[in-house]
Coordinates of C-alpha atoms and ligand atoms in Angstrom, one line a residue:
M1075 CA 0.0 0.0 0.0
N1076 CA 1.5 3.3 -1.1
I1077 CA 0.7 6.3 1.1
L1078 CA 1.6 9.9 0.2
G1079 CA 2.5 11.8 3.3
I1080 CA 2.2 15.6 3.4
D1081 CA 3.4 17.9 6.2
T1082 CA 3.2 21.7 6.1
S1083 CA 2.8 22.3 9.9
C1084 CA 5.6 24.8 10.3
D1085 CA 8.5 26.0 8.2
D1086 CA 9.1 22.9 6.0
T1087 CA 7.1 21.8 3.0
S1088 CA 7.4 18.0 3.0
A1089 CA 6.0 15.2 0.9
A1090 CA 7.0 11.5 1.0
V1091 CA 5.8 8.2 -0.3
V1092 CA 6.0 5.2 2.1
G1093 CA 5.1 1.6 1.1
N1094 CA 3.3 -0.5 3.7
G1095 CA 4.1 1.8 6.6
R1096 CA 7.9 0.9 6.5
Q1097 CA 9.5 1.4 3.1
V1098 CA 10.5 5.0 2.3
L1099 CA 10.1 5.3 -1.5
S1100 CA 10.8 9.0 -1.4
S1101 CA 11.1 11.9 1.0
I1102 CA 11.3 15.5 0.0
V1103 CA 11.7 18.5 2.3
N1104 CA 11.7 22.0 1.1
S1105 CA 13.3 24.0 3.9
Q1106 CA 12.3 27.6 4.5
V1107 CA 15.2 28.4 6.9
S1108 CA 16.7 31.0 4.5
I1109 CA 13.3 32.9 4.4
H1110 CA 12.9 33.0 8.2
H1111 CA 16.6 33.4 9.1
P1112 CA 16.7 37.2 9.0
Y1113 CA 13.8 37.4 11.5
G1114 CA 15.4 35.0 14.0
G1115 CA 12.3 32.7 14.0
V1116 CA 9.4 31.5 11.9
V1117 CA 7.1 34.2 10.5
P1118 CA 3.7 32.5 10.0
E1119 CA 2.5 34.6 7.1
L1120 CA 5.7 34.0 5.2
A1121 CA 5.5 30.3 6.0
S1122 CA 2.0 30.0 4.5
R1123 CA 2.9 31.8 1.3
E1124 CA 6.0 29.7 0.8
H1125 CA 4.0 26.5 1.3
V1126 CA 1.5 27.7 -1.3
G1127 CA 4.3 28.3 -3.8
S1128 CA 6.1 25.0 -3.3
I1129 CA 3.5 22.3 -2.3
S1130 CA 2.8 21.3 -5.9
S1131 CA 6.4 20.9 -6.9
V1132 CA 7.3 19.1 -3.6
V1133 CA 4.6 16.5 -4.1
D1134 CA 5.6 16.1 -7.8
R1135 CA 9.2 15.5 -6.8
A1136 CA 8.1 13.0 -4.1
L1137 CA 6.2 11.0 -6.8
Q1138 CA 9.1 11.2 -9.3
Q1139 CA 11.6 10.0 -6.7
A1140 CA 9.3 7.1 -5.9
T1141 CA 8.8 6.5 -9.7
L1142 CA 5.1 6.5 -9.1
S1143 CA 2.2 8.4 -10.6
I1144 CA -0.7 9.9 -8.6
D1145 CA -2.8 7.0 -9.8
D1146 CA -0.5 4.6 -7.9
L1147 CA -1.4 6.1 -4.5
D1148 CA -3.7 4.2 -2.2
A1149 CA -4.3 7.1 0.3
I1150 CA -3.0 10.5 1.5
A1151 CA -1.9 11.1 5.1
V1152 CA -1.7 14.8 5.9
T1153 CA -0.8 16.7 9.1
I1154 CA -3.9 18.5 10.5
G1155 CA -2.2 19.8 13.7
P1156 CA -0.7 20.9 15.9
G1157 CA 1.0 23.7 14.0
L1158 CA 0.5 27.1 12.3
V1159 CA -3.1 27.3 11.0
G1160 CA -2.3 29.1 7.7
A1161 CA 0.5 26.6 7.0
L1162 CA -1.5 23.5 7.9
L1163 CA -4.3 24.6 5.6
V1164 CA -2.1 24.5 2.5
G1165 CA -1.2 20.9 3.0
L1166 CA -4.7 19.8 4.0
Y1167 CA -6.4 21.5 1.0
Y1168 CA -3.9 20.2 -1.4
A1169 CA -4.4 16.6 -0.1
K1170 CA -8.2 17.1 -0.1
G1171 CA -8.1 18.1 -3.8
I1172 CA -6.2 14.9 -4.8
C1173 CA -8.3 12.6 -2.6
F1174 CA -11.5 14.1 -4.0
S1175 CA -10.5 13.9 -7.7
K1176 CA -8.8 10.4 -7.4
R1177 CA -11.4 9.0 -4.9
I1178 CA -8.8 7.8 -2.5
P1179 CA -8.9 7.9 1.3
L1180 CA -7.7 11.0 3.2
I1181 CA -6.2 10.5 6.7
G1182 CA -5.7 13.4 9.1
V1183 CA -2.6 12.9 11.2
N1184 CA -1.3 14.4 14.4
H1185 CA 2.2 15.8 13.9
L1186 CA 3.3 14.5 17.2
E1187 CA 2.2 11.0 16.4
G1188 CA 4.3 11.3 13.3
H1189 CA 7.4 12.0 15.4
I1190 CA 6.6 9.2 17.8
L1191 CA 6.3 6.7 14.9
S1192 CA 9.4 8.0 13.0
V1193 CA 11.4 5.2 14.7
F1194 CA 9.5 2.8 12.4
L1195 CA 11.3 4.3 9.4
E1196 CA 14.4 2.5 10.4
K1197 CA 15.4 -1.2 9.9
E1198 CA 15.8 -1.9 13.6
V1199 CA 12.5 -1.0 15.5
P1200 CA 11.6 -1.1 19.1
T1201 CA 9.1 -3.7 20.5
F1202 CA 6.0 -2.6 22.3
P1203 CA 5.6 -1.3 24.9
F1204 CA 8.3 1.3 24.9
V1205 CA 8.9 4.8 26.2
V1206 CA 9.5 7.7 23.7
L1207 CA 10.9 11.1 24.4
T1208 CA 9.8 13.6 21.7
V1209 CA 12.1 16.7 21.7
S1210 CA 11.4 19.3 19.0
G1211 CA 10.9 23.0 18.5
G1212 CA 7.3 22.7 19.6
H1213 CA 7.2 19.8 21.9
T1214 CA 9.0 18.0 24.8
S1215 CA 6.9 15.0 25.9
L1216 CA 7.3 11.5 27.3
F1217 CA 4.9 8.8 26.2
H1218 CA 4.4 5.2 27.1
V1219 CA 3.7 3.7 23.7
K1220 CA 1.7 0.5 24.1
D1221 CA 0.8 -0.1 20.5
F1222 CA 0.2 1.9 17.3
G1223 CA -2.3 4.6 18.2
N1224 CA -2.2 3.7 21.9
Y1225 CA -0.1 6.4 23.7
E1226 CA -0.1 7.3 27.4
L1227 CA 1.2 10.8 28.1
L1228 CA 3.6 10.5 31.0
G1229 CA 4.9 14.1 31.1
Q1230 CA 5.4 17.2 29.0
T1231 CA 6.9 20.6 29.2
L1232 CA 5.1 23.2 31.3
D1233 CA 6.5 26.1 29.3
D1234 CA 9.2 26.1 26.5
A1235 CA 10.1 23.1 24.4
A1236 CA 13.7 21.9 24.4
G1237 CA 14.3 23.0 20.8
E1238 CA 12.6 26.3 21.6
A1239 CA 15.1 26.8 24.4
F1240 CA 18.0 26.2 22.0
D1241 CA 16.5 28.7 19.5
K1242 CA 16.0 31.3 22.2
V1243 CA 19.4 30.9 23.7
A1244 CA 21.0 31.1 20.2
K1245 CA 19.1 34.4 19.7
I1246 CA 20.3 35.7 23.1
L1247 CA 23.9 34.9 22.0
G1248 CA 23.3 36.4 18.6
L1249 CA 24.0 33.2 16.8
G1250 CA 21.2 32.9 14.3
Y1251 CA 18.3 30.5 13.5
P1252 CA 17.6 27.7 14.0
G1253 CA 19.7 27.6 17.2
G1254 CA 20.0 23.8 17.8
P1255 CA 22.6 22.9 15.2
I1256 CA 24.6 26.1 15.8
I1257 CA 24.7 25.6 19.5
E1258 CA 25.7 21.9 19.1
E1259 CA 28.6 22.9 16.8
L1260 CA 29.8 25.6 19.1
A1261 CA 29.4 23.5 22.2
R1262 CA 32.0 21.0 20.8
S1263 CA 34.8 23.6 21.4
G1264 CA 33.5 24.7 24.8
S1265 CA 33.6 23.4 28.3
E1266 CA 30.3 22.5 30.0
D1267 CA 31.8 23.0 33.5
K1268 CA 32.5 26.7 33.0
V1269 CA 29.1 28.0 33.9
H1270 CA 26.5 26.2 36.1
F1271 CA 23.0 26.7 34.8
P1272 CA 20.0 25.4 36.8
R1273 CA 18.4 22.0 36.1
A1274 CA 14.6 22.0 36.6
Y1275 CA 13.9 18.5 37.7
L1276 CA 10.6 19.7 39.3
E1277 CA 9.0 17.8 42.2
Q1278 CA 10.2 14.3 43.1
G1279 CA 9.2 11.7 40.5
S1280 CA 7.8 14.3 38.1
L1281 CA 8.1 13.5 34.4
D1282 CA 7.2 17.0 33.3
F1283 CA 9.8 19.5 32.0
S1284 CA 10.4 23.2 32.3
F1285 CA 13.1 25.1 30.3
S1286 CA 12.0 28.8 30.7
G1287 CA 13.9 29.3 34.0
L1288 CA 17.1 28.0 32.3
K1289 CA 16.5 30.4 29.3
T1290 CA 16.1 33.3 31.7
S1291 CA 19.2 32.2 33.7
V1292 CA 21.2 32.2 30.4
A1293 CA 19.8 35.6 29.5
L1294 CA 20.8 37.1 32.9
F1295 CA 24.2 35.5 32.8
V1296 CA 24.9 36.8 29.2
K1297 CA 23.8 40.3 30.1
E1298 CA 26.3 40.4 33.1
W1299 CA 29.0 38.6 31.0
R1300 CA 28.7 41.3 28.3
Q1301 CA 28.8 44.1 30.8
S1302 CA 31.8 42.9 32.8
N1303 CA 34.0 41.2 30.3
K1304 CA 37.0 41.3 32.7
Q1305 CA 35.3 39.3 35.4
H1306 CA 34.4 36.6 32.9
A1307 CA 37.4 36.9 30.6
T1308 CA 38.0 33.2 30.8
I1309 CA 34.5 32.3 29.6
K1310 CA 33.9 32.0 25.9
V1311 CA 30.6 31.9 24.0
A1312 CA 31.4 28.2 23.3
D1313 CA 31.5 27.6 27.1
I1314 CA 28.1 29.1 27.5
A1315 CA 26.7 27.0 24.7
A1316 CA 28.2 23.8 26.1
S1317 CA 27.1 24.6 29.7
F1318 CA 23.5 25.4 28.5
Q1319 CA 23.4 22.3 26.4
S1320 CA 24.5 20.1 29.2
A1321 CA 21.8 21.6 31.5
V1322 CA 19.1 20.7 29.0
F1323 CA 20.5 17.2 28.4
D1324 CA 21.0 16.3 32.1
V1325 CA 17.2 16.7 32.6
L1326 CA 16.2 14.9 29.4
V1327 CA 18.5 11.9 30.3
Q1328 CA 17.2 11.7 33.9
K1329 CA 13.6 11.7 32.8
I1330 CA 13.8 9.2 30.0
V1331 CA 15.7 6.8 32.2
E1332 CA 13.3 7.4 35.1
A1333 CA 10.2 6.8 32.9
S1334 CA 11.7 3.7 31.3
T1335 CA 12.8 2.0 34.5
R1336 CA 9.5 2.9 36.3
L1337 CA 7.5 1.3 33.5
G1338 CA 9.9 -1.6 33.2
V1339 CA 10.3 -1.4 29.4
S1340 CA 13.2 -2.9 27.5
C1341 CA 13.1 -0.3 24.7
A1342 CA 13.2 3.5 24.6
A1343 CA 13.1 5.9 21.7
L1344 CA 14.4 9.5 21.2
V1345 CA 12.7 11.5 18.4
G1346 CA 12.2 15.1 17.1
G1347 CA 14.5 17.8 15.8
V1348 CA 16.6 18.0 19.0
A1349 CA 17.3 14.3 18.7
C1350 CA 19.6 15.2 15.8
N1351 CA 22.1 16.4 18.4
R1352 CA 24.9 13.8 18.6
A1353 CA 25.9 14.7 22.1
L1354 CA 22.3 14.1 23.2
R1355 CA 22.1 10.8 21.3
E1356 CA 25.3 9.6 23.0
C1357 CA 24.4 10.5 26.6
V1358 CA 20.9 9.1 26.3
K1359 CA 22.2 5.9 24.7
Q1360 CA 24.8 5.5 27.4
A1361 CA 22.4 6.1 30.3
T1362 CA 19.7 3.7 28.9
L1363 CA 22.3 1.1 28.2
E1364 CA 23.4 1.1 31.8
K1365 CA 19.9 0.2 32.8
G1366 CA 19.7 -2.6 30.1
I1367 CA 17.3 -0.5 27.9
R1368 CA 17.9 -0.5 24.1
L1369 CA 17.6 3.0 22.6
Y1370 CA 16.2 3.6 19.1
C1371 CA 16.7 6.9 17.4
P1372 CA 15.9 7.7 13.7
R1373 CA 18.5 9.1 11.4
P1374 CA 18.6 12.9 11.6
Q1375 CA 16.6 13.4 8.4
Y1376 CA 13.7 11.6 10.1
C1377 CA 14.2 13.4 13.4
T1378 CA 13.5 16.8 12.0
D1379 CA 10.1 17.5 10.3
N1380 CA 9.4 15.2 7.4
A1381 CA 6.4 13.7 5.7
A1382 CA 7.6 10.1 5.8
M1383 CA 6.7 9.9 9.5
I1384 CA 3.3 11.3 8.7
A1385 CA 2.7 8.5 6.1
V1386 CA 3.7 5.9 8.7
A1387 CA 1.2 7.3 11.2
G1388 CA -1.5 7.5 8.4
F1389 CA -0.8 3.9 7.4
H1390 CA -1.6 2.6 10.9
R1391 CA -4.7 4.8 11.2
L1392 CA -5.9 3.5 7.9
L1393 CA -5.3 -0.2 8.9
N1394 CA -7.3 0.7 12.0
G1395 CA -10.2 1.7 9.7
E1396 CA -9.8 5.4 10.2
K1397 CA -10.5 7.7 7.3
A1398 CA -11.2 11.5 7.4
D1399 CA -14.2 13.2 5.9
L1400 CA -13.5 15.8 3.3
S1401 CA -14.9 18.4 5.7
I1402 CA -12.0 17.8 8.2
D1403 CA -10.3 21.0 9.4
V1404 CA -6.9 21.9 10.9
R1405 CA -6.2 22.5 14.6
S1406 CA -3.5 24.9 15.8
K1407 CA -3.5 23.0 19.1
F1408 CA -4.1 19.3 18.9
P1409 CA -3.6 17.9 22.4
V1410 CA -2.2 14.4 22.3
E1411 CA -4.9 13.5 24.8
N1412 CA -7.4 14.0 22.0
M1413 CA -5.7 11.5 19.8
V1414 CA -7.7 8.2 19.6
G1415 CA -6.4 5.9 22.3
A1416 CA -4.2 8.6 24.0
K1417 CA -4.9 9.5 27.6
R1418 CA -3.0 11.2 30.4
S1419 CA -1.7 8.8 33.1
R1420 CA -2.4 10.9 36.2
Ligands
KG4_821 O1 11.1 18.4 14.8 P1 11.5 19.8 14.3 O2 12.2 19.8 12.9 O3 10.3 20.7 14.2 C1 9.3 20.8 15.2 O4 8.4 20.0 15.2 O5 9.4 21.7 16.1 O6 12.5 20.4 15.3 C2 13.1 21.6 15.1 C3 13.9 22.0 16.4 C4 14.4 23.4 16.4 O7 14.1 24.0 17.6 C5 15.9 23.2 16.3 O8 16.7 24.2 16.9 C6 16.1 21.8 17.0 O9 15.0 21.1 16.6 N1 17.3 21.2 16.5 C7 18.3 20.9 17.3 C8 19.4 20.3 16.5 N2 18.9 20.2 15.2 C9 17.6 20.8 15.3 N3 18.5 21.1 18.7 C10 19.7 20.7 19.2 N4 20.7 20.2 18.5 C11 20.6 19.9 17.1 N5 21.6 19.4 16.4
ZN822 ZN1 8.0 18.4 14.3

C-alpha cells in the first residue's frame, strides 16, 4: 500500500511516499530556513505563502523520486495539527483536492504521532511497549507507547520546548536561527563546566519538564557577562553554549531513564529535531544502556520535520479503519490527549 504523506505544519514543505508503513520510497523536504533566518524565528504569514508556492512541486518531486504516478497512490496522510493554521491549511487542502479527484482515502494525522512513529522508518525497530521522548521545537513530551495509536502521556513541558530553548538561547547569544545545530557545533569547542546553569527536575518523581527558567538564567548571565568582560574573561561563547546544552541534556536523560525504569520497558526511543544532536544521542544511549534498555533513534533526516513519518502514522490509522471526511479541518492546538487511544496517566 503506497501512502503519500504531506506535512506543512511549520516551516518545511514536505512530501513522501511510504510503502506498507515501513519502506520509504521518497522523502522531499523544502526548507524555509533562509526565508525566516533574517527574523530569528518562523514568520507564520511568510511560511504559509512559501507553502502555497512550493507544495505542488514538492509533491511532484516525491512522486518522481518514488517512480510512481498519482494513480498509484492508495491514500494520502496529511498533518492536520498541531501547527500554524495558515501553514497546515495549505497541505490539507492540497491533499483534499487529490483525494476528491482520485477518490482515495484521506487520513488526518497528528504531527506528534508522526514524530513518535518516526522510529519505524528504520530497519531496527523497538518492541511494544516502549517509552518515547519527543524533543522538538514545539514539543517536549514523554509517552508510554503501548501499540500503534495507543499512547499514554507521562509528562510534558510546562513552558518552553527543548528546541525552543535552543532557538531562544541562540538568539540571546546572537548566533542565528535555528539555534539547535549552531549551539551543538559551538558546544563542541566549549567546556560544559565553566558555567553552572540550573536544572529544573521539578518535584520528586515528576516526568514533566520546564526550560523557561534555564533560558532566563542564560539571558541574565549573558547580560552580566557582556557588561563585565573582565570578570568573565576566561569564559567563551562556546563555554556558555556547552554549559547550556548540558543543563538541558541532564534533565532529558534523567527523565527518559526514570520513565523507562519505572515502566519496566526494555526499549526506549528518542525522536524530534533535537534528537539530531549527537551529544544528546550519545548520553541518552549511554544512560539507557546502563539500565539494560535499548535505545532507538531515527537518522537525523527523520528526526526533523518530514512527511515520511506522517505517512507511517497514516498507514496505521488506515489499517485501523480510520478515514477522514473531506470536511475535516486543521487545529492549531491538537492535544495528544485527544488522539484516539491517548490519555493522560495521572
Ligand atoms: O522536529 P523539528 O524539525 O520541528 C518541530 O516539530 O518543532 O524540530 C526543530 C527543532 C528546532 O528548535 C531546532 O533548533 C532543533 O529542533 N534542533 C536541534 C538540533 N537540530 C535541530 N537542537 C539541538 N541540536 C541539534 N543538532
Ligand atoms: Zn515536528
